[in-house]
Amino acid sequence: MTSTGEIWRNWGRTEKAKPIRVERPRTASAVQRAVVAAAGSGIPIKAVGASHSFSGIAAPAGVLLELDDLTGLIDVDERERLATFSAGTRLRDIPRLLARHGLAMENLGDIDSQSIAGAISTGTHGTGAAFRGLAAQVAGATLVTGTGEIMRVDAGSNPELLPAVALSLGALGILVDVTVRCVPAFDLAAVEKPERLDDVLDTLDERVARADHFEFYWFPHTETALTKTNTRMPSGAARRPLPPVKRWLDDTVVSNGLFRVTCGLGSAVPAVTPTVNRLADKLTGNREFTDASHLVFTTKRTVRFAEMEYALPAEHVAAALREVKELIDRSGWTVSFPVEVRFAASDDLWMSTATGRETGYIAVHRYARESPAEYFRAVEAIMRGLAGRPHWGKMHWRDAESLRESYPRFDDFAAVRDRLDPARLFRNAYLDRVLGP
Ligand SMILES: Cc1cc2nc3c(=O)[nH]c(=O)nc-3n(C[C@H](O)[C@H](O)[C@H](O)COP(=O)(O)OP(=O)(O)OC[C@H]3O[C@@H](n4cnc5c(N)ncnc54)[C@H](O)[C@@H]3O)c2cc1C
């Protein structure tokens, strides 16, 4: 929570800004009043969710709207499986809100701290070749536009705007609620194990095609990939959850605690990182369990890091990862955080990183106390050579001119921005860079 006069910072500590003032609206009308007031005094205004973006996409250039008081389930249509949430609702609260309706989100990313509005606005995704990102699950939304209008966008109202509004980079208005197409609640069976990286890369296409949700982590300076394969279970299948102590040990002590120690050690004495990564790849992984989908999809991340993630045509992923491995081997850098590889189905949202193509994601991370720029920029050069698109909520150095080439509907999105935010009330330095002024 940020108060007026305080500095706003994002989770990864890669961005900060001093908002002119901070407001915490509780209703759509209060959001509208804040937007009209900002417009009247010519001050930009920006909503933040959980401030979990690593890029400057959420950095306020004027008024900061914190939406932690605009949360909760507004309405459920059980027959159509549509649930409408206030925009500030955190993903972690959604399973509880949907439980009595027997519904769940179709897919999720690694964590559940984000707000629903923030997650869809940056194209947050999980993994699974047949499953699209969270924004593609959006069936409707209500927003306050830059002209102060409260506008509904769904199949019945302004439907032509949905492919822009569902994934808007926060550039088209302040979302006050979001309607999500859900699925019947389901369990996932998880198999996590360390395997040889070469074996994984040689058989990547079939693993991705065969599994509902396949992903892997590669620990730099090792030959090991930690694979995670999740299978959607038919209803009524037996649950085999991790015992609470084992979950705590794995997630809190081994994954995060070990990481905290190893990253701290690696940043003080870089030479130990390769040894430590070999230890990490032995201690993590190798477990099988079945549990409610949200408990399997998401984990806790308590060690802060910086991240860049690129979306590639899925067929380029194995080659791209081999290039990243060669880069790290030849550079002499010591990289303590793993590289994460995931997949998603093609969608038709104009600014989605998966728009129009089956997609694979490669994410690189760096411990918060280490400078990520040299490593990330070198990886970005590899990804650009393979038609990569950067995650909007993660670090990158691309600008509007180069991004226009990557997105066939870039100019259509710009035209909607001209219509909904003609005075650029929602602008900040990041949007100036990636969309143009
Ligand atoms: C530890 C960690 C793990 C992560 N894991 C994943 C992952 O698995 N997959 C993935 O794809 N990403 C992942 N991310 C990235 C994250 O999902 C995105 O950056 C997401 O946008 C964060 O949501 P937020 O609520 O924090 O949004 P913020 O960062 O607060 O905001 C993001 C954008 O949304 C806009 N916004 C927020 N609320 C509104 C609103 N009401 N109306 C209009 N615009 C709004 C902001 O203005 C900004 O433009 C991860 C990030 C972290 C820190």
PDB file of N, CA and C and ligand atoms in Angstrom, residues 8 10-12 46-59 65 67 70 87-88 90-91 108-111 113-126 168-171 173-176 301 303 305 307 309 340 342 361 391-394 428 431, ligand 1:
ATOM      1  N   TRP A   8       6.196   4.869  -4.666  1.00  0.00           N
ATOM      2  CA  TRP A   8       5.631   3.583  -5.100  1.00  0.00           C
ATOM      3  C   TRP A   8       6.777   2.726  -5.677  1.00  0.00           C
ATOM      4  N   ASN A  10       7.674  -1.378  -7.371  1.00  0.00           N
ATOM      5  CA  ASN A  10       7.086  -2.661  -7.802  1.00  0.00           C
ATOM      6  C   ASN A  10       7.715  -3.810  -7.013  1.00  0.00           C
ATOM      7  N   TRP A  11       7.117  -5.006  -7.150  1.00  0.00           N
ATOM      8  CA  TRP A  11       7.562  -6.181  -6.366  1.00  0.00           C
ATOM      9  C   TRP A  11       9.046  -6.489  -6.612  1.00  0.00           C
ATOM     10  N   GLY A  12       9.454  -6.460  -7.876  1.00  0.00           N
ATOM     11  CA  GLY A  12      10.839  -6.841  -8.218  1.00  0.00           C
ATOM     12  C   GLY A  12      11.865  -5.759  -7.912  1.00  0.00           C
ATOM     13  N   LYS A  46      -3.181   6.487 -13.126  1.00  0.00           N
ATOM     14  CA  LYS A  46      -2.813   5.091 -13.426  1.00  0.00           C
ATOM     15  C   LYS A  46      -3.335   4.190 -12.320  1.00  0.00           C
ATOM     16  N   ALA A  47      -3.979   3.086 -12.701  1.00  0.00           N
ATOM     17  CA  ALA A  47      -4.396   2.092 -11.709  1.00  0.00           C
ATOM     18  C   ALA A  47      -3.266   1.087 -11.519  1.00  0.00           C
ATOM     19  N   VAL A  48      -3.048   0.666 -10.277  1.00  0.00           N
ATOM     20  CA  VAL A  48      -2.167  -0.485 -10.065  1.00  0.00           C
ATOM     21  C   VAL A  48      -2.965  -1.584  -9.390  1.00  0.00           C
ATOM     22  N   GLY A  49      -2.539  -2.834  -9.658  1.00  0.00           N
ATOM     23  CA  GLY A  49      -3.140  -3.972  -8.994  1.00  0.00           C
ATOM     24  C   GLY A  49      -2.220  -4.356  -7.845  1.00  0.00           C
ATOM     25  N   ALA A  50      -1.407  -5.388  -8.060  1.00  0.00           N
ATOM     26  CA  ALA A  50      -0.492  -5.851  -7.009  1.00  0.00           C
ATOM     27  C   ALA A  50       0.926  -5.331  -7.235  1.00  0.00           C
ATOM     28  N   SER A  51       1.137  -4.495  -8.240  1.00  0.00           N
ATOM     29  CA  SER A  51       2.473  -3.947  -8.576  1.00  0.00           C
ATOM     30  C   SER A  51       3.478  -5.070  -8.813  1.00  0.00           C
ATOM     31  N   HIS A  52       3.028  -6.158  -9.410  1.00  0.00           N
ATOM     32  CA  HIS A  52       3.910  -7.296  -9.661  1.00  0.00           C
ATOM     33  C   HIS A  52       4.554  -7.268 -11.044  1.00  0.00           C
ATOM     34  N   SER A  53       4.317  -6.201 -11.816  1.00  0.00           N
ATOM     35  CA  SER A  53       4.986  -6.135 -13.123  1.00  0.00           C
ATOM     36  C   SER A  53       6.436  -5.700 -12.929  1.00  0.00           C
ATOM     37  N   PHE A  54       7.325  -6.328 -13.671  1.00  0.00           N
ATOM     38  CA  PHE A  54       8.749  -5.977 -13.598  1.00  0.00           C
ATOM     39  C   PHE A  54       9.059  -4.782 -14.498  1.00  0.00           C
ATOM     40  N   SER A  55       8.246  -4.584 -15.543  1.00  0.00           N
ATOM     41  CA  SER A  55       8.429  -3.426 -16.418  1.00  0.00           C
ATOM     42  C   SER A  55       7.805  -2.211 -15.744  1.00  0.00           C
ATOM     43  N   GLY A  56       8.009  -1.025 -16.364  1.00  0.00           N
ATOM     44  CA  GLY A  56       7.441   0.199 -15.808  1.00  0.00           C
ATOM     45  C   GLY A  56       5.989   0.409 -16.201  1.00  0.00           C
ATOM     46  N   ILE A  57       5.297  -0.647 -16.633  1.00  0.00           N
ATOM     47  CA  ILE A  57       3.936  -0.501 -17.163  1.00  0.00           C
ATOM     48  C   ILE A  57       2.965   0.090 -16.138  1.00  0.00           C
ATOM     49  N   ALA A  58       3.193  -0.187 -14.844  1.00  0.00           N
ATOM     50  CA  ALA A  58       2.262   0.308 -13.821  1.00  0.00           C
ATOM     51  C   ALA A  58       2.751   1.590 -13.144  1.00  0.00           C
ATOM     52  N   ALA A  59       3.930   2.079 -13.529  1.00  0.00           N
ATOM     53  CA  ALA A  59       4.499   3.228 -12.802  1.00  0.00           C
ATOM     54  C   ALA A  59       3.631   4.472 -12.998  1.00  0.00           C
ATOM     55  N   LEU A  65      -4.067   5.174  -8.589  1.00  0.00           N
ATOM     56  CA  LEU A  65      -5.303   4.578  -8.064  1.00  0.00           C
ATOM     57  C   LEU A  65      -4.979   3.181  -7.572  1.00  0.00           C
ATOM     58  N   LEU A  67      -6.448  -0.210  -6.167  1.00  0.00           N
ATOM     59  CA  LEU A  67      -7.798  -0.786  -6.243  1.00  0.00           C
ATOM     60  C   LEU A  67      -8.036  -1.896  -5.221  1.00  0.00           C
ATOM     61  N   LEU A  70     -11.559  -2.237  -4.191  1.00  0.00           N
ATOM     62  CA  LEU A  70     -12.550  -2.512  -5.248  1.00  0.00           C
ATOM     63  C   LEU A  70     -12.388  -3.989  -5.620  1.00  0.00           C
ATOM     64  N   ALA A  87     -12.416  -5.156 -10.283  1.00  0.00           N
ATOM     65  CA  ALA A  87     -11.113  -5.200 -10.962  1.00  0.00           C
ATOM     66  C   ALA A  87      -9.924  -5.481 -10.038  1.00  0.00           C
ATOM     67  N   GLY A  88     -10.020  -5.049  -8.768  1.00  0.00           N
ATOM     68  CA  GLY A  88      -8.873  -5.220  -7.865  1.00  0.00           C
ATOM     69  C   GLY A  88      -8.794  -6.592  -7.213  1.00  0.00           C
ATOM     70  N   ARG A  90      -7.863 -10.070  -6.112  1.00  0.00           N
ATOM     71  CA  ARG A  90      -6.615 -10.832  -6.296  1.00  0.00           C
ATOM     72  C   ARG A  90      -6.934 -12.246  -6.765  1.00  0.00           C
ATOM     73  N   LEU A  91      -6.056 -12.784  -7.614  1.00  0.00           N
ATOM     74  CA  LEU A  91      -6.261 -14.142  -8.126  1.00  0.00           C
ATOM     75  C   LEU A  91      -6.338 -15.150  -6.982  1.00  0.00           C
ATOM     76  N   LEU A 108      -3.808 -20.907 -14.925  1.00  0.00           N
ATOM     77  CA  LEU A 108      -3.188 -19.868 -14.102  1.00  0.00           C
ATOM     78  C   LEU A 108      -1.690 -19.868 -14.329  1.00  0.00           C
ATOM     79  N   GLY A 109      -1.042 -18.766 -13.937  1.00  0.00           N
ATOM     80  CA  GLY A 109       0.418 -18.694 -14.004  1.00  0.00           C
ATOM     81  C   GLY A 109       1.056 -19.285 -12.761  1.00  0.00           C
ATOM     82  N   ASP A 110       2.291 -18.840 -12.482  1.00  0.00           N
ATOM     83  CA  ASP A 110       3.083 -19.422 -11.392  1.00  0.00           C
ATOM     84  C   ASP A 110       2.653 -18.998 -10.000  1.00  0.00           C
ATOM     85  N   ILE A 111       2.060 -17.794  -9.931  1.00  0.00           N
ATOM     86  CA  ILE A 111       1.679 -17.254  -8.616  1.00  0.00           C
ATOM     87  C   ILE A 111       0.243 -16.751  -8.700  1.00  0.00           C
ATOM     88  N   SER A 113      -0.755 -13.826  -6.673  1.00  0.00           N
ATOM     89  CA  SER A 113      -0.825 -12.550  -5.941  1.00  0.00           C
ATOM     90  C   SER A 113      -1.424 -11.435  -6.772  1.00  0.00           C
ATOM     91  N   GLN A 114      -1.437 -11.577  -8.100  1.00  0.00           N
ATOM     92  CA  GLN A 114      -1.851 -10.468  -8.978  1.00  0.00           C
ATOM     93  C   GLN A 114      -3.341 -10.166  -8.838  1.00  0.00           C
ATOM     94  N   SER A 115      -3.695  -8.937  -9.248  1.00  0.00           N
ATOM     95  CA  SER A 115      -5.117  -8.600  -9.380  1.00  0.00           C
ATOM     96  C   SER A 115      -5.593  -9.121 -10.728  1.00  0.00           C
ATOM     97  N   ILE A 116      -6.901  -9.356 -10.831  1.00  0.00           N
ATOM     98  CA  ILE A 116      -7.439  -9.848 -12.106  1.00  0.00           C
ATOM     99  C   ILE A 116      -7.206  -8.802 -13.207  1.00  0.00           C
ATOM    100  N   ALA A 117      -7.419  -7.513 -12.886  1.00  0.00           N
ATOM    101  CA  ALA A 117      -7.248  -6.477 -13.925  1.00  0.00           C
ATOM    102  C   ALA A 117      -5.795  -6.367 -14.358  1.00  0.00           C
ATOM    103  N   GLY A 118      -4.871  -6.399 -13.387  1.00  0.00           N
ATOM    104  CA  GLY A 118      -3.446  -6.304 -13.734  1.00  0.00           C
ATOM    105  C   GLY A 118      -2.993  -7.510 -14.538  1.00  0.00           C
ATOM    106  N   ALA A 119      -3.465  -8.698 -14.137  1.00  0.00           N
ATOM    107  CA  ALA A 119      -3.028  -9.922 -14.827  1.00  0.00           C
ATOM    108  C   ALA A 119      -3.462  -9.902 -16.294  1.00  0.00           C
ATOM    109  N   ILE A 120      -4.722  -9.555 -16.552  1.00  0.00           N
ATOM    110  CA  ILE A 120      -5.161  -9.591 -17.959  1.00  0.00           C
ATOM    111  C   ILE A 120      -4.532  -8.449 -18.759  1.00  0.00           C
ATOM    112  N   SER A 121      -4.287  -7.314 -18.102  1.00  0.00           N
ATOM    113  CA  SER A 121      -3.803  -6.138 -18.841  1.00  0.00           C
ATOM    114  C   SER A 121      -2.389  -6.312 -19.382  1.00  0.00           C
ATOM    115  N   THR A 122      -1.624  -7.230 -18.801  1.00  0.00           N
ATOM    116  CA  THR A 122      -0.256  -7.454 -19.284  1.00  0.00           C
ATOM    117  C   THR A 122      -0.109  -8.769 -20.040  1.00  0.00           C
ATOM    118  N   GLY A 123      -1.193  -9.521 -20.193  1.00  0.00           N
ATOM    119  CA  GLY A 123      -1.088 -10.801 -20.910  1.00  0.00           C
ATOM    120  C   GLY A 123      -0.489 -11.914 -20.072  1.00  0.00           C
ATOM    121  N   THR A 124      -0.821 -11.934 -18.798  1.00  0.00           N
ATOM    122  CA  THR A 124      -0.318 -13.008 -17.917  1.00  0.00           C
ATOM    123  C   THR A 124      -0.826 -14.370 -18.409  1.00  0.00           C
ATOM    124  N   HIS A 125       0.074 -15.350 -18.378  1.00  0.00           N
ATOM    125  CA  HIS A 125      -0.251 -16.676 -18.931  1.00  0.00           C
ATOM    126  C   HIS A 125       0.312 -17.765 -18.027  1.00  0.00           C
ATOM    127  N   GLY A 126      -0.178 -18.975 -18.234  1.00  0.00           N
ATOM    128  CA  GLY A 126       0.399 -20.147 -17.576  1.00  0.00           C
ATOM    129  C   GLY A 126       1.111 -20.973 -18.624  1.00  0.00           C
ATOM    130  N   SER A 168      -5.100  -4.710 -22.476  1.00  0.00           N
ATOM    131  CA  SER A 168      -5.014  -3.299 -22.892  1.00  0.00           C
ATOM    132  C   SER A 168      -3.752  -2.579 -22.445  1.00  0.00           C
ATOM    133  N   LEU A 169      -2.857  -3.229 -21.727  1.00  0.00           N
ATOM    134  CA  LEU A 169      -1.651  -2.577 -21.198  1.00  0.00           C
ATOM    135  C   LEU A 169      -2.007  -1.399 -20.280  1.00  0.00           C
ATOM    136  N   GLY A 170      -3.249  -1.359 -19.815  1.00  0.00           N
ATOM    137  CA  GLY A 170      -3.678  -0.234 -18.967  1.00  0.00           C
ATOM    138  C   GLY A 170      -3.771   1.070 -19.744  1.00  0.00           C
ATOM    139  N   ALA A 171      -3.839   0.990 -21.085  1.00  0.00           N
ATOM    140  CA  ALA A 171      -3.756   2.202 -21.904  1.00  0.00           C
ATOM    141  C   ALA A 171      -5.106   2.729 -22.346  1.00  0.00           C
ATOM    142  N   GLY A 173      -8.176   2.669 -20.366  1.00  0.00           N
ATOM    143  CA  GLY A 173      -9.101   3.127 -19.338  1.00  0.00           C
ATOM    144  C   GLY A 173      -8.821   2.405 -18.038  1.00  0.00           C
ATOM    145  N   ILE A 174      -9.583   2.763 -17.002  1.00  0.00           N
ATOM    146  CA  ILE A 174      -9.464   2.054 -15.718  1.00  0.00           C
ATOM    147  C   ILE A 174     -10.574   0.998 -15.687  1.00  0.00           C
ATOM    148  N   LEU A 175     -10.174  -0.259 -15.627  1.00  0.00           N
ATOM    149  CA  LEU A 175     -11.162  -1.343 -15.540  1.00  0.00           C
ATOM    150  C   LEU A 175     -11.778  -1.307 -14.149  1.00  0.00           C
ATOM    151  N   VAL A 176     -13.104  -1.415 -14.093  1.00  0.00           N
ATOM    152  CA  VAL A 176     -13.742  -1.488 -12.771  1.00  0.00           C
ATOM    153  C   VAL A 176     -14.272  -2.888 -12.480  1.00  0.00           C
ATOM    154  N   ARG A 301       6.438 -17.237  -4.185  1.00  0.00           N
ATOM    155  CA  ARG A 301       7.764 -16.718  -4.544  1.00  0.00           C
ATOM    156  C   ARG A 301       8.137 -15.649  -3.519  1.00  0.00           C
ATOM    157  N   VAL A 303      11.580 -14.947  -2.740  1.00  0.00           N
ATOM    158  CA  VAL A 303      12.896 -14.354  -3.021  1.00  0.00           C
ATOM    159  C   VAL A 303      12.723 -13.413  -4.208  1.00  0.00           C
ATOM    160  N   PHE A 305      13.311 -11.119  -7.443  1.00  0.00           N
ATOM    161  CA  PHE A 305      14.168 -11.230  -8.624  1.00  0.00           C
ATOM    162  C   PHE A 305      13.674 -10.276  -9.694  1.00  0.00           C
ATOM    163  N   GLU A 307      12.943 -10.087 -13.976  1.00  0.00           N
ATOM    164  CA  GLU A 307      12.612 -11.082 -14.995  1.00  0.00           C
ATOM    165  C   GLU A 307      12.353 -10.438 -16.351  1.00  0.00           C
ATOM    166  N   GLU A 309      10.753 -11.997 -20.134  1.00  0.00           N
ATOM    167  CA  GLU A 309      10.194 -13.201 -20.764  1.00  0.00           C
ATOM    168  C   GLU A 309       9.821 -12.887 -22.207  1.00  0.00           C
ATOM    169  N   GLU A 340      12.993 -20.430 -17.397  1.00  0.00           N
ATOM    170  CA  GLU A 340      11.710 -21.138 -17.378  1.00  0.00           C
ATOM    171  C   GLU A 340      11.132 -21.191 -18.795  1.00  0.00           C
ATOM    172  N   ARG A 342       7.697 -22.280 -21.089  1.00  0.00           N
ATOM    173  CA  ARG A 342       6.268 -22.629 -21.047  1.00  0.00           C
ATOM    174  C   ARG A 342       5.643 -22.493 -22.441  1.00  0.00           C
ATOM    175  N   TYR A 361       7.253 -19.786 -24.439  1.00  0.00           N
ATOM    176  CA  TYR A 361       7.807 -18.661 -23.669  1.00  0.00           C
ATOM    177  C   TYR A 361       9.133 -19.063 -23.047  1.00  0.00           C
ATOM    178  N   HIS A 391       7.024 -10.036 -23.005  1.00  0.00           N
ATOM    179  CA  HIS A 391       5.900  -9.949 -22.040  1.00  0.00           C
ATOM    180  C   HIS A 391       5.791  -8.483 -21.622  1.00  0.00           C
ATOM    181  N   TRP A 392       4.567  -7.932 -21.652  1.00  0.00           N
ATOM    182  CA  TRP A 392       4.368  -6.514 -21.333  1.00  0.00           C
ATOM    183  C   TRP A 392       4.668  -6.193 -19.875  1.00  0.00           C
ATOM    184  N   GLY A 393       4.551  -7.182 -19.000  1.00  0.00           N
ATOM    185  CA  GLY A 393       4.753  -6.923 -17.576  1.00  0.00           C
ATOM    186  C   GLY A 393       6.159  -7.283 -17.110  1.00  0.00           C
ATOM    187  N   LYS A 394       7.059  -7.588 -18.049  1.00  0.00           N
ATOM    188  CA  LYS A 394       8.414  -7.976 -17.648  1.00  0.00           C
ATOM    189  C   LYS A 394       9.423  -7.089 -18.387  1.00  0.00           C
ATOM    190  N   ASN A 428       2.194   6.839 -19.309  1.00  0.00           N
ATOM    191  CA  ASN A 428       3.389   6.926 -18.462  1.00  0.00           C
ATOM    192  C   ASN A 428       4.584   6.691 -19.388  1.00  0.00           C
ATOM    193  N   LEU A 431       4.397   3.405 -21.496  1.00  0.00           N
ATOM    194  CA  LEU A 431       3.443   3.407 -22.619  1.00  0.00           C
ATOM    195  C   LEU A 431       3.925   4.337 -23.728  1.00  0.00           C
TER     196      LEU A 431
HETATM  197  C1  LIG B   1       6.789 -13.499  -8.643  1.00  0.00           C
HETATM  198  C2  LIG B   1       6.083 -13.219  -9.950  1.00  0.00           C
HETATM  199  C3  LIG B   1       5.587 -14.278 -10.689  1.00  0.00           C
HETATM  200  C4  LIG B   1       4.943 -14.046 -11.910  1.00  0.00           C
HETATM  201  N1  LIG B   1       4.479 -15.106 -12.627  1.00  0.00           N
HETATM  202  C5  LIG B   1       3.917 -14.893 -13.850  1.00  0.00           C
HETATM  203  C6  LIG B   1       3.441 -15.982 -14.633  1.00  0.00           C
HETATM  204  O1  LIG B   1       3.468 -17.134 -14.224  1.00  0.00           O
HETATM  205  N2  LIG B   1       2.945 -15.706 -15.874  1.00  0.00           N
HETATM  206  C7  LIG B   1       2.906 -14.435 -16.383  1.00  0.00           C
HETATM  207  O2  LIG B   1       2.489 -14.252 -17.523  1.00  0.00           O
HETATM  208  N3  LIG B   1       3.312 -13.380 -15.639  1.00  0.00           N
HETATM  209  C8  LIG B   1       3.802 -13.589 -14.400  1.00  0.00           C
HETATM  210  N4  LIG B   1       4.205 -12.505 -13.645  1.00  0.00           N
HETATM  211  C9  LIG B   1       3.939 -11.163 -14.148  1.00  0.00           C
HETATM  212  C10 LIG B   1       2.585 -10.657 -13.624  1.00  0.00           C
HETATM  213  O3  LIG B   1       1.567 -11.608 -13.785  1.00  0.00           O
HETATM  214  C11 LIG B   1       2.129  -9.410 -14.396  1.00  0.00           C
HETATM  215  O4  LIG B   1       3.123  -8.433 -14.347  1.00  0.00           O
HETATM  216  C12 LIG B   1       0.803  -8.849 -13.856  1.00  0.00           C
HETATM  217  O5  LIG B   1       0.435  -7.726 -14.619  1.00  0.00           O
HETATM  218  C13 LIG B   1       0.856  -8.404 -12.450  1.00  0.00           C
HETATM  219  O6  LIG B   1      -0.451  -8.110 -11.997  1.00  0.00           O
HETATM  220  P1  LIG B   1      -0.644  -6.906 -10.988  1.00  0.00           P
HETATM  221  O7  LIG B   1      -2.009  -6.975 -10.423  1.00  0.00           O
HETATM  222  O8  LIG B   1       0.486  -6.844 -10.064  1.00  0.00           O
HETATM  223  O9  LIG B   1      -0.597  -5.678 -12.017  1.00  0.00           O
HETATM  224  P2  LIG B   1       0.282  -4.333 -11.921  1.00  0.00           P
HETATM  225  O10 LIG B   1       1.707  -4.694 -12.130  1.00  0.00           O
HETATM  226  O11 LIG B   1      -0.098  -3.577 -10.705  1.00  0.00           O
HETATM  227  O12 LIG B   1      -0.259  -3.589 -13.210  1.00  0.00           O
HETATM  228  C14 LIG B   1      -0.010  -4.107 -14.493  1.00  0.00           C
HETATM  229  C15 LIG B   1      -0.742  -3.270 -15.540  1.00  0.00           C
HETATM  230  O13 LIG B   1      -2.130  -3.425 -15.354  1.00  0.00           O
HETATM  231  C16 LIG B   1      -2.710  -2.152 -15.241  1.00  0.00           C
HETATM  232  N5  LIG B   1      -3.863  -2.225 -14.364  1.00  0.00           N
HETATM  233  C17 LIG B   1      -3.936  -2.735 -13.123  1.00  0.00           C
HETATM  234  N6  LIG B   1      -5.181  -2.593 -12.666  1.00  0.00           N
HETATM  235  C18 LIG B   1      -5.882  -1.985 -13.652  1.00  0.00           C
HETATM  236  C19 LIG B   1      -7.213  -1.558 -13.786  1.00  0.00           C
HETATM  237  N7  LIG B   1      -8.103  -1.738 -12.828  1.00  0.00           N
HETATM  238  N8  LIG B   1      -7.580  -0.966 -14.944  1.00  0.00           N
HETATM  239  C20 LIG B   1      -6.711  -0.787 -15.953  1.00  0.00           C
HETATM  240  N9  LIG B   1      -5.439  -1.159 -15.870  1.00  0.00           N
HETATM  241  C21 LIG B   1      -5.039  -1.753 -14.731  1.00  0.00           C
HETATM  242  C22 LIG B   1      -1.635  -1.254 -14.678  1.00  0.00           C
HETATM  243  O14 LIG B   1      -1.916   0.108 -14.925  1.00  0.00           O
HETATM  244  C23 LIG B   1      -0.466  -1.770 -15.470  1.00  0.00           C
HETATM  245  O15 LIG B   1      -0.524  -1.249 -16.766  1.00  0.00           O
HETATM  246  C24 LIG B   1       4.815 -12.707 -12.406  1.00  0.00           C
HETATM  247  C25 LIG B   1       5.298 -11.629 -11.641  1.00  0.00           C
HETATM  248  C26 LIG B   1       5.917 -11.893 -10.417  1.00  0.00           C
HETATM  249  C27 LIG B   1       6.439 -10.734  -9.606  1.00  0.00           C
END
